[in-house]
Short mmCIF file of C-alpha atoms in Angstrom, two decimals:
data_model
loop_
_atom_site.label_atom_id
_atom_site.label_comp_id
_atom_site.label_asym_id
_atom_site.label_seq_id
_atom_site.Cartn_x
_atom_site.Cartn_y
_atom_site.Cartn_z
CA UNK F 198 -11.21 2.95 52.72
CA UNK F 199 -14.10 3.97 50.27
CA UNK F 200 -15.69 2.12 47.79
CA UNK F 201 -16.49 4.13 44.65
CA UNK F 202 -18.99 3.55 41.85
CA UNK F 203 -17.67 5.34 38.68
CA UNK F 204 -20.24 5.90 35.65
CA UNK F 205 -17.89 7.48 33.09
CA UNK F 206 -15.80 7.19 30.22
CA UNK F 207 -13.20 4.58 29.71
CA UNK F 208 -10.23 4.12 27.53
CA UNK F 209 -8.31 0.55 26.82
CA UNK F 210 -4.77 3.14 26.49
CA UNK F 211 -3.70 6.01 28.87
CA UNK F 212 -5.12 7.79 31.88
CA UNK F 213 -8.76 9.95 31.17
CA UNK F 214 -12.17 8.85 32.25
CA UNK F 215 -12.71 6.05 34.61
CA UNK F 216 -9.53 4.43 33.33
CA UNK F 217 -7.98 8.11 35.40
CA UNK F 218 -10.19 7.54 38.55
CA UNK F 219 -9.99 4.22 38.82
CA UNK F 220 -5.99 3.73 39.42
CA UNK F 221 -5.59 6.77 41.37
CA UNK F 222 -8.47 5.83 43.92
CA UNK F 223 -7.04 1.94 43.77
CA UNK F 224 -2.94 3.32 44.56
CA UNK F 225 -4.73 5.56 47.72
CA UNK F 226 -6.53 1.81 48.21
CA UNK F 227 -9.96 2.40 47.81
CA UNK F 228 -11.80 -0.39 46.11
CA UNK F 229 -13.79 0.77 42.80
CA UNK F 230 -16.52 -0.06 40.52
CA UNK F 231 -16.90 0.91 36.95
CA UNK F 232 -19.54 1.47 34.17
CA UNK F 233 -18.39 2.80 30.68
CA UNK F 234 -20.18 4.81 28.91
CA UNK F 235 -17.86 4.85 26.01
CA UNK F 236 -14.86 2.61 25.22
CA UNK F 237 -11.84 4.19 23.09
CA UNK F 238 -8.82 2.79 22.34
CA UNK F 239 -7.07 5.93 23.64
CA UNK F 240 -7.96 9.27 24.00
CA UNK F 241 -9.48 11.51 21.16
CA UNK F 242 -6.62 13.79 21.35
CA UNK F 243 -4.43 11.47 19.91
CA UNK F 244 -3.54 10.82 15.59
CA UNK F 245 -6.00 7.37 15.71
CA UNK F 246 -9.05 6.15 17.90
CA UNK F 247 -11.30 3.70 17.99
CA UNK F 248 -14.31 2.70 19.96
CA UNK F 249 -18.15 3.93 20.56
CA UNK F 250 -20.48 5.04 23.34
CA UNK F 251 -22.03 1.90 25.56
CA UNK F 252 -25.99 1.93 24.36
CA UNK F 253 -27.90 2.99 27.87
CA UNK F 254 -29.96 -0.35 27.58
CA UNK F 255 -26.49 -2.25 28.00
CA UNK F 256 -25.46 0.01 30.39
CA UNK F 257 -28.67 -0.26 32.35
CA UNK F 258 -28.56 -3.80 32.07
CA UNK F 259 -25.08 -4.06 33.73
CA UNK F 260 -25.90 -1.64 36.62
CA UNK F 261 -28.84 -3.94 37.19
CA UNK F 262 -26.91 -7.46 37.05
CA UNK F 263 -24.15 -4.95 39.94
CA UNK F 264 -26.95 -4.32 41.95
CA UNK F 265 -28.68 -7.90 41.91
CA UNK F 266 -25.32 -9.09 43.02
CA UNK F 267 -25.26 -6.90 45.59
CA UNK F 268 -22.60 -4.62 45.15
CA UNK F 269 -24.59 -1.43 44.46
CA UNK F 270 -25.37 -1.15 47.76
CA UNK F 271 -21.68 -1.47 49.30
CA UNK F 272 -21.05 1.59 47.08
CA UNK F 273 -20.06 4.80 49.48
CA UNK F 274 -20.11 7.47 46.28
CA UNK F 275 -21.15 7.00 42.96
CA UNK F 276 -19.02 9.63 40.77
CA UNK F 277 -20.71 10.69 37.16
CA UNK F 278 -18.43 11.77 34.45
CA UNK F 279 -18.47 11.60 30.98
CA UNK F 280 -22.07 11.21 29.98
CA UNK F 281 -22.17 11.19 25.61
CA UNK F 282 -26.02 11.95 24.92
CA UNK F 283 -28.92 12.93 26.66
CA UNK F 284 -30.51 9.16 26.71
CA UNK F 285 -26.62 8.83 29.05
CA UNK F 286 -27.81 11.80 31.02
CA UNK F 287 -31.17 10.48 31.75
CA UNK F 288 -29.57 7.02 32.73
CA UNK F 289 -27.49 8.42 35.08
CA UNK F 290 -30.19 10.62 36.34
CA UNK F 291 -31.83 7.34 37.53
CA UNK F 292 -28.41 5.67 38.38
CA UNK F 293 -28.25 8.83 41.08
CA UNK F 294 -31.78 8.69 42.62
CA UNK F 295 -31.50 4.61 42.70
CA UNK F 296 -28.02 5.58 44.56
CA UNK F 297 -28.91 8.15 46.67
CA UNK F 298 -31.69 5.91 48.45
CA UNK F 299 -29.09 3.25 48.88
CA UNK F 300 -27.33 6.24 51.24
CA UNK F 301 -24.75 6.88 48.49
CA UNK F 302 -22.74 10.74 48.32
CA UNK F 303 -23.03 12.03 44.60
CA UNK F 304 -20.52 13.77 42.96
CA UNK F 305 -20.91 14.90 39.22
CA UNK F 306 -18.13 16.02 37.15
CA UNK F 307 -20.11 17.81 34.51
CA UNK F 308 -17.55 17.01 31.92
CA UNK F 309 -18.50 19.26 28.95
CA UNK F 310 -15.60 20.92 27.57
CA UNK F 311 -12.60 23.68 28.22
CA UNK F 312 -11.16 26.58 26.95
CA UNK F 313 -10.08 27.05 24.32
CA UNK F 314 -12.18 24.33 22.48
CA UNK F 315 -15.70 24.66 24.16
CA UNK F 316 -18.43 21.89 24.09
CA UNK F 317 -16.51 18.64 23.65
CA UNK F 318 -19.89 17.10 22.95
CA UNK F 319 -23.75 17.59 21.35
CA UNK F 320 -25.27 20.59 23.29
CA UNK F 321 -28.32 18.92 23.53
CA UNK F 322 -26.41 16.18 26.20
CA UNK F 323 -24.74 19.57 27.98
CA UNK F 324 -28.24 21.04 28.23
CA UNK F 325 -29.43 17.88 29.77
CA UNK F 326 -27.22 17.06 32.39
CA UNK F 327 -27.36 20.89 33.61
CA UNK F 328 -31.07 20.65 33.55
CA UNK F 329 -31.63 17.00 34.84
CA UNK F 330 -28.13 15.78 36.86
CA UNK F 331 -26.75 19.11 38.39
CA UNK F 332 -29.47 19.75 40.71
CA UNK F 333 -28.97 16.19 42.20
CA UNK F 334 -25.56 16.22 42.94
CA UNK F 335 -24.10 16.82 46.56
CA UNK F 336 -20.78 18.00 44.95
CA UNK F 337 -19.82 19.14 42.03
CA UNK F 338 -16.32 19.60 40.22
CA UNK F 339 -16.77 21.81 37.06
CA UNK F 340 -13.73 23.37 35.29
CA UNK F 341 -14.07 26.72 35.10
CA UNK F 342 -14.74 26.76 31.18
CA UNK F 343 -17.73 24.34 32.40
CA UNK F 344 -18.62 26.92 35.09
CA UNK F 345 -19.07 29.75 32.58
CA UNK F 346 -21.17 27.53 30.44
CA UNK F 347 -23.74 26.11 33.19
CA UNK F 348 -24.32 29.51 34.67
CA UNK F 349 -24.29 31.86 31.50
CA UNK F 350 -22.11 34.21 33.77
CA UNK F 351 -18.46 35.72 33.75
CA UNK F 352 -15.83 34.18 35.65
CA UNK F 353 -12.81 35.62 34.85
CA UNK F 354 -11.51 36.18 38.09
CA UNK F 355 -11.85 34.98 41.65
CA UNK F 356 -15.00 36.98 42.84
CA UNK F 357 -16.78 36.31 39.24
CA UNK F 358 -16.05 32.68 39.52
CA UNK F 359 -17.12 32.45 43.19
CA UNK F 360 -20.52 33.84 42.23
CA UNK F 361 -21.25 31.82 39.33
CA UNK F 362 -20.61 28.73 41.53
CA UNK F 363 -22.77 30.56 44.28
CA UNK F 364 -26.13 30.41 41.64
CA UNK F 365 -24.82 26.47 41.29
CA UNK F 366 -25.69 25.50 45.38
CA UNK F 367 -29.21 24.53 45.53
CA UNK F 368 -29.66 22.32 46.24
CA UNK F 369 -26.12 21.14 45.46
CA UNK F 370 -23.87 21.38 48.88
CA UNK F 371 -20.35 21.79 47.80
CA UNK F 372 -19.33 23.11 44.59
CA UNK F 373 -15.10 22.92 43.72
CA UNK F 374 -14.41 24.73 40.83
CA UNK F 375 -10.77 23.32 38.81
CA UNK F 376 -8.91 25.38 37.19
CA UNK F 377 -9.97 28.83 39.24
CA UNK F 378 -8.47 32.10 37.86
CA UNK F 379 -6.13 32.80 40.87
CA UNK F 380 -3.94 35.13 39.64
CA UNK F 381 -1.25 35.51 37.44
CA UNK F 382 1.01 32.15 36.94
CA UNK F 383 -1.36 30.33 39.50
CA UNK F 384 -4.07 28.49 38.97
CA UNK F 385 -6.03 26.16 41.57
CA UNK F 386 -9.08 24.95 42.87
CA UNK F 387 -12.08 27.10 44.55
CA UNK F 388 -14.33 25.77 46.99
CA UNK F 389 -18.11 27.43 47.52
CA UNK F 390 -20.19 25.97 50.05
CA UNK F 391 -23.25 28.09 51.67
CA UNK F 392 -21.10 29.14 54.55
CA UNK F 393 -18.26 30.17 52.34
CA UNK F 394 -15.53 30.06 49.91
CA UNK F 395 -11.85 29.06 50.06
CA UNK F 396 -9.19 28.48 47.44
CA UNK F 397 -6.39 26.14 47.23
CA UNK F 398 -3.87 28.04 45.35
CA UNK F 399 -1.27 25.92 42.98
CA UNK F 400 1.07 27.17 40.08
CA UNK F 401 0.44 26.80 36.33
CA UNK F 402 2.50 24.38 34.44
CA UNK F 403 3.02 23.04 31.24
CA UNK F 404 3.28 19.97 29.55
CA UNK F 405 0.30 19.07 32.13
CA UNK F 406 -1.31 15.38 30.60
CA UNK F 407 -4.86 14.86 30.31
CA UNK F 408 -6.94 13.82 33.04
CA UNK F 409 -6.01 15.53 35.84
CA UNK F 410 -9.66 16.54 36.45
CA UNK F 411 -11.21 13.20 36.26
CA UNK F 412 -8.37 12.29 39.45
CA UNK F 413 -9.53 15.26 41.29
CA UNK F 414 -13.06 14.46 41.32
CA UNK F 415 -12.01 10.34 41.64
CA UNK F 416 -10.40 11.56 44.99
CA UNK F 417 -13.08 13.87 46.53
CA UNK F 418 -15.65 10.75 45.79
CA UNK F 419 -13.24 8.82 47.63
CA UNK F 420 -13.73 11.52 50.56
CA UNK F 421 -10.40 13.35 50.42
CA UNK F 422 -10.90 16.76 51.11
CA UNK F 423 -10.17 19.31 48.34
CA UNK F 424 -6.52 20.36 50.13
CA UNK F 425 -5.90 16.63 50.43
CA UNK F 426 -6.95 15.89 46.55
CA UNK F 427 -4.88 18.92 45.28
CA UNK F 428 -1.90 17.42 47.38
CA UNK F 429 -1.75 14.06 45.35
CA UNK F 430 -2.64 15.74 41.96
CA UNK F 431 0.03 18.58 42.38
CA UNK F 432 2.72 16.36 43.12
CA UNK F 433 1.39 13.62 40.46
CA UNK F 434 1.30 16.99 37.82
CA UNK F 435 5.05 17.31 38.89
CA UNK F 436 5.83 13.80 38.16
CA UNK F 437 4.08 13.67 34.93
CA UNK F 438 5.11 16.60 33.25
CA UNK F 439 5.78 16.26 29.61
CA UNK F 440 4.98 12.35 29.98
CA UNK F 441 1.82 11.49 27.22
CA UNK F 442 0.02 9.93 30.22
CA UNK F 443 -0.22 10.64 34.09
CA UNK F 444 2.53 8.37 35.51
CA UNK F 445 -0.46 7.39 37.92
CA UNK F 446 1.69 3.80 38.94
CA UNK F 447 4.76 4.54 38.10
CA UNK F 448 4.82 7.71 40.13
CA UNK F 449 2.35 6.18 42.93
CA UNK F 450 5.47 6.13 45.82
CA UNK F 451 5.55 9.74 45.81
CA UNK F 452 2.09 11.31 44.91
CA UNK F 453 0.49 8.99 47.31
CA UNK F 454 2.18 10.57 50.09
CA UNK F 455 1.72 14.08 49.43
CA UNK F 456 0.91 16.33 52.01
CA UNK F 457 -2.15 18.37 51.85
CA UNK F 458 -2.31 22.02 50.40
CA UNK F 459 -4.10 24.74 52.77
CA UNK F 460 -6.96 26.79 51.82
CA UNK F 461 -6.97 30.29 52.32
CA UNK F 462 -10.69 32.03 53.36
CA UNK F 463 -11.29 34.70 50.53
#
């Protein structure tokens, strides 16, 4: 089993952020370390919230009482998510080189936004983690609203998408796009690596709960491969459907056993 350093949001109510990562990697029994960089009550999304981004200092002041203890060197990944301002960005930009000597595998989640509501926070922190974080990551997990954004290019279909992720791979090694414009009623995710592409088709629902991405990218930092990742989250989707959370424990005896979804070569 892994053991998984998450620097990303957290909420005290419901499944997004670290607090979506964190259970799903912990049911698959992976053992996992986290670093808020804000605290909510609950997600936005919902009629009341509370809470406030974790100042850097603090946040660099925790990361260095984990590593004087000893623990930030057990870590196998370190996954970035949710990163608030550009002083965040620049934190974990330093959290990632500290890690990456330690022989830690990067994986950013350049959480910035979706369609149909774009940015979800200040451009100035989206133009700083794609200027500063992407081009240290060995994988990356952007939605495909996020892909459009980072690369200025059109992705609205399969051979668009797979060359705006192709422009994303140096030095990056593995880029899985969420959310990739299969085709009609299907949706899925698309892997581009410098020796190809593949996609792991899936069909569209709705009534889908937030943080479905922030598992995906939780379970390829815990080493899963993308078929095995989109076998859990499919079958925790089904589960969940209509719920107002992912039923990460209370579904955990099924979606834990899911068998992995093939990739076709395209």
């Amino acid at each position: 089993m892994a053991r998984i350093l998450i620097l990303s949001s957290w909420v005290a109510h419901g499944h997004v952020g670290a607090s979506a990562g964190a259970p799903a990697l912990q049911a698959l029994g992976h053992t996992v370390t986290q670093l808020p960089t804000v605290m909510l009550s609950n997600h936005p999304g919902w009629p009341h919230v509370a809470g406030m981004p974790v100042p850097p200092e603090q946040l660099g002041a925790m990361i260095d009482a984990v590593a004087a203890n000893g623990w930030l060197a057990e870590q196998d990944a370190l996954l970035v998510g949710y990163l608030p301002t550009p002083e965040h960005v620049a934190l974990a930009a330093g959290l990632v080189e500290r890690m990456r000597r330690l022989g830690a595998r990067i994986v950013i989640d350049p959480v910035l936004g979706d369609a149909p509501k774009g940015l979800y926070l200040a451009e100035a922190a989206a133009e700083a983690l794609r200027d500063s974080l992407l081009p240290l990551a060995d994988v990356l997990t952007p939605n495909l609203f996020e892909l459009g954004w980072l690369t200025r290019a059109p992705v609205d279909d399969m051979q668009a998408a797979r060359a705006a992720a192709e422009t994303l791979l140096d030095p990056a090694q593995e880029v899985l796009v969420t959310s990739a414009p299969v085709g009609p009623g299907t949706t899925g995710v698309l892997r581009v690596t410098a020796e190809g592409a593949q996609v792991c088709p899936v069909p569209l629902r709705k009534g889908v709960p937030q943080g479905v991405g922030d598992v995906f990218s939780a379970l390829i930092a815990g080493g899963l491969a993308p078929g095995e990742a989109l076998g859990h989250l499919s079958d925790l989707i089904d589960a969940s459907l209509h719920a107002p959370h992912l039923r990460i424990a209370e579904a955990a005896a099924t979606w834990t056993r899911a068998t992995p979804l093939t990739a076709t070569e395209i």
